[in-house]
């Protein structure tokens, strides 16, 4: 199993540009999450999904959108990039039920200039 | 309140020493307390976790101590090794409802020196 994969690894965007961060998992996990990690701030939840077709906002959803058309994929969309969105983005997944062990991808480092 | 407060922000320990990282929470509905370890350039990975029905959990050199009345929990790394140098995050979740979500502390950067 590849686990949770994320593309791209690095990206530089200009202010106002749009992009999609890709996330895929091959563990048949229903739950998927998007976090952003800023220095000294821990991980903040952006959006999450409990299954295909079901998404919900986390703690910091403004400026982002998600979709979940399949169990495997959970892309994160930035529509109008702003410098405040410069961060490292992590996708995670977990099984339904049980304890909340989340499996994280390797991250995407995004810089908006 | 959903906050989880973590300290210290950074920690330097000599090889063979004990590393201690502390976390405090406010929401008494939290019922699962994991610690995640993150190496530079990698995603966090689950290290060890505890439920509030026990006061301590040990896995090898890593121990979680849990004080329910004080709403505090801590990670102890015994015989710290240079390979333990990483950032450690405490977290908490409330599994009630359809989608439990982790609330993370702000992280502790541990450096183990020779």
PDB file of C-alpha atoms in Angstrom, chain A:
ATOM      1  CA  UNK A   1       0.000   0.000   0.000  1.00  0.00           C
ATOM      2  CA  UNK A   2       1.200   3.509  -0.820  1.00  0.00           C
ATOM      3  CA  UNK A   3      -0.846   4.910   2.092  1.00  0.00           C
ATOM      4  CA  UNK A   4      -1.700   8.602   1.742  1.00  0.00           C
ATOM      5  CA  UNK A   5      -0.117  10.375  -1.210  1.00  0.00           C
ATOM      6  CA  UNK A   6      -0.070  14.099  -1.938  1.00  0.00           C
ATOM      7  CA  UNK A   7       0.894  16.067  -5.029  1.00  0.00           C
ATOM      8  CA  UNK A   8       2.639  18.347  -5.654  1.00  0.00           C
ATOM      9  CA  UNK A   9       5.367  18.388  -3.000  1.00  0.00           C
ATOM     10  CA  UNK A  10       6.166  22.050  -3.549  1.00  0.00           C
ATOM     11  CA  UNK A  11       4.403  24.878  -5.323  1.00  0.00           C
ATOM     12  CA  UNK A  12       4.827  28.614  -5.682  1.00  0.00           C
ATOM     13  CA  UNK A  13       1.720  30.593  -6.586  1.00  0.00           C
ATOM     14  CA  UNK A  14       1.207  34.225  -7.406  1.00  0.00           C
ATOM     15  CA  UNK A  15      -1.472  36.149  -5.527  1.00  0.00           C
ATOM     16  CA  UNK A  16      -4.862  35.551  -7.115  1.00  0.00           C
ATOM     17  CA  UNK A  17      -3.927  32.302  -8.843  1.00  0.00           C
ATOM     18  CA  UNK A  18      -5.823  29.088  -8.239  1.00  0.00           C
ATOM     19  CA  UNK A  19      -4.667  25.543  -7.730  1.00  0.00           C
ATOM     20  CA  UNK A  20      -5.755  22.134  -6.519  1.00  0.00           C
ATOM     21  CA  UNK A  21      -3.797  20.106  -4.011  1.00  0.00           C
ATOM     22  CA  UNK A  22      -4.277  16.424  -4.662  1.00  0.00           C
ATOM     23  CA  UNK A  23      -4.684  13.759  -1.996  1.00  0.00           C
ATOM     24  CA  UNK A  24      -5.296  10.059  -2.479  1.00  0.00           C
ATOM     25  CA  UNK A  25      -5.342   7.045  -0.178  1.00  0.00           C
ATOM     26  CA  UNK A  26      -5.422   3.353  -0.989  1.00  0.00           C
ATOM     27  CA  UNK A  27      -6.449   2.050   2.441  1.00  0.00           C
ATOM     28  CA  UNK A  28     -10.209   2.238   1.789  1.00  0.00           C
ATOM     29  CA  UNK A  29     -10.590   4.782   4.587  1.00  0.00           C
ATOM     30  CA  UNK A  30     -13.879   6.618   4.716  1.00  0.00           C
ATOM     31  CA  UNK A  31     -12.639   9.569   6.768  1.00  0.00           C
ATOM     32  CA  UNK A  32     -10.284  12.086   5.200  1.00  0.00           C
ATOM     33  CA  UNK A  33      -8.954  15.398   6.459  1.00  0.00           C
ATOM     34  CA  UNK A  34      -7.055  18.454   5.272  1.00  0.00           C
ATOM     35  CA  UNK A  35      -4.810  20.374   7.670  1.00  0.00           C
ATOM     36  CA  UNK A  36      -2.505  23.311   7.361  1.00  0.00           C
ATOM     37  CA  UNK A  37       0.628  23.596   9.467  1.00  0.00           C
ATOM     38  CA  UNK A  38       2.165  26.950  10.269  1.00  0.00           C
ATOM     39  CA  UNK A  39       5.306  27.402  12.407  1.00  0.00           C
ATOM     40  CA  UNK A  40       4.484  27.344  16.115  1.00  0.00           C
ATOM     41  CA  UNK A  41       0.778  26.870  15.442  1.00  0.00           C
ATOM     42  CA  UNK A  42       0.339  23.123  15.263  1.00  0.00           C
ATOM     43  CA  UNK A  43      -2.069  21.640  12.743  1.00  0.00           C
ATOM     44  CA  UNK A  44      -5.352  23.352  11.979  1.00  0.00           C
ATOM     45  CA  UNK A  45      -8.226  21.456  10.368  1.00  0.00           C
ATOM     46  CA  UNK A  46      -9.439  22.998   7.107  1.00  0.00           C
ATOM     47  CA  UNK A  47     -12.049  20.511   5.860  1.00  0.00           C
ATOM     48  CA  UNK A  48     -12.928  16.905   6.449  1.00  0.00           C
ATOM     49  CA  UNK A  49     -15.043  14.198   4.859  1.00  0.00           C
ATOM     50  CA  UNK A  50     -16.740  11.131   6.310  1.00  0.00           C
ATOM     51  CA  UNK A  51     -17.315   9.498   2.947  1.00  0.00           C
ATOM     52  CA  UNK A  52     -17.827  10.062  -0.750  1.00  0.00           C
ATOM     53  CA  UNK A  53     -20.156  12.982  -1.327  1.00  0.00           C
ATOM     54  CA  UNK A  54     -19.987  14.232   2.276  1.00  0.00           C
ATOM     55  CA  UNK A  55     -17.750  17.094   3.357  1.00  0.00           C
ATOM     56  CA  UNK A  56     -17.761  19.593   6.210  1.00  0.00           C
ATOM     57  CA  UNK A  57     -15.842  22.624   7.381  1.00  0.00           C
ATOM     58  CA  UNK A  58     -13.123  22.477   9.967  1.00  0.00           C
ATOM     59  CA  UNK A  59     -11.571  25.249  12.011  1.00  0.00           C
ATOM     60  CA  UNK A  60     -10.078  27.350   9.164  1.00  0.00           C
ATOM     61  CA  UNK A  61     -12.102  26.767   5.937  1.00  0.00           C
ATOM     62  CA  UNK A  62     -12.097  30.291   4.499  1.00  0.00           C
ATOM     63  CA  UNK A  63     -10.398  30.501   1.104  1.00  0.00           C
ATOM     64  CA  UNK A  64     -10.601  26.767   0.452  1.00  0.00           C
ATOM     65  CA  UNK A  65     -13.013  24.288  -1.107  1.00  0.00           C
ATOM     66  CA  UNK A  66     -13.121  20.523  -1.229  1.00  0.00           C
ATOM     67  CA  UNK A  67     -14.953  17.757  -3.017  1.00  0.00           C
ATOM     68  CA  UNK A  68     -15.121  14.016  -2.436  1.00  0.00           C
ATOM     69  CA  UNK A  69     -16.423  12.114  -5.425  1.00  0.00           C
ATOM     70  CA  UNK A  70     -14.654   8.845  -4.596  1.00  0.00           C
ATOM     71  CA  UNK A  71     -13.477   7.111  -1.429  1.00  0.00           C
ATOM     72  CA  UNK A  72      -9.864   7.373  -2.572  1.00  0.00           C
ATOM     73  CA  UNK A  73      -9.526  11.060  -3.496  1.00  0.00           C
ATOM     74  CA  UNK A  74      -9.991  14.261  -1.529  1.00  0.00           C
ATOM     75  CA  UNK A  75      -8.687  17.304  -3.433  1.00  0.00           C
ATOM     76  CA  UNK A  76      -8.332  20.739  -1.830  1.00  0.00           C
ATOM     77  CA  UNK A  77      -8.985  23.783  -4.010  1.00  0.00           C
ATOM     78  CA  UNK A  78      -7.557  27.268  -3.486  1.00  0.00           C
ATOM     79  CA  UNK A  79      -9.509  29.690  -5.654  1.00  0.00           C
ATOM     80  CA  UNK A  80      -7.801  33.061  -5.144  1.00  0.00           C
ATOM     81  CA  UNK A  81      -4.461  32.477  -3.488  1.00  0.00           C
ATOM     82  CA  UNK A  82      -3.407  34.946  -0.803  1.00  0.00           C
ATOM     83  CA  UNK A  83      -0.096  35.272   1.104  1.00  0.00           C
ATOM     84  CA  UNK A  84      -1.919  34.097   4.259  1.00  0.00           C
ATOM     85  CA  UNK A  85      -2.305  30.710   2.580  1.00  0.00           C
ATOM     86  CA  UNK A  86       1.447  30.161   2.550  1.00  0.00           C
ATOM     87  CA  UNK A  87       1.745  27.013   4.613  1.00  0.00           C
ATOM     88  CA  UNK A  88       2.423  23.296   4.591  1.00  0.00           C
ATOM     89  CA  UNK A  89      -0.702  21.300   3.817  1.00  0.00           C
ATOM     90  CA  UNK A  90      -1.271  17.784   5.051  1.00  0.00           C
ATOM     91  CA  UNK A  91      -3.921  15.306   4.075  1.00  0.00           C
ATOM     92  CA  UNK A  92      -4.855  12.480   6.429  1.00  0.00           C
ATOM     93  CA  UNK A  93      -7.220   9.541   6.518  1.00  0.00           C
ATOM     94  CA  UNK A  94      -8.580   7.051   9.025  1.00  0.00           C
ATOM     95  CA  UNK A  95     -10.934   4.141   9.290  1.00  0.00           C
ATOM     96  CA  UNK A  96     -14.546   4.568  10.379  1.00  0.00           C
ATOM     97  CA  UNK A  97     -15.109   3.857  14.053  1.00  0.00           C
ATOM     98  CA  UNK A  98     -12.451   2.815  16.522  1.00  0.00           C
ATOM     99  CA  UNK A  99      -9.933   5.293  17.792  1.00  0.00           C
ATOM    100  CA  UNK A 100      -8.857   8.299  15.901  1.00  0.00           C
ATOM    101  CA  UNK A 101      -5.513   7.118  14.462  1.00  0.00           C
ATOM    102  CA  UNK A 102      -4.989   9.295  11.442  1.00  0.00           C
ATOM    103  CA  UNK A 103      -2.502   8.449   8.700  1.00  0.00           C
ATOM    104  CA  UNK A 104      -0.837  11.498   7.200  1.00  0.00           C
ATOM    105  CA  UNK A 105       0.569  12.151   3.764  1.00  0.00           C
ATOM    106  CA  UNK A 106       3.998  13.721   3.211  1.00  0.00           C
ATOM    107  CA  UNK A 107       2.621  17.234   2.767  1.00  0.00           C
ATOM    108  CA  UNK A 108       2.598  19.994   0.153  1.00  0.00           C
ATOM    109  CA  UNK A 109       4.641  23.122   0.817  1.00  0.00           C
ATOM    110  CA  UNK A 110       2.847  26.085  -0.739  1.00  0.00           C
ATOM    111  CA  UNK A 111       4.222  29.606  -1.059  1.00  0.00           C
ATOM    112  CA  UNK A 112       2.031  32.471  -2.252  1.00  0.00           C
ATOM    113  CA  UNK A 113       3.909  35.591  -3.364  1.00  0.00           C
TER     114      UNK A 113
END
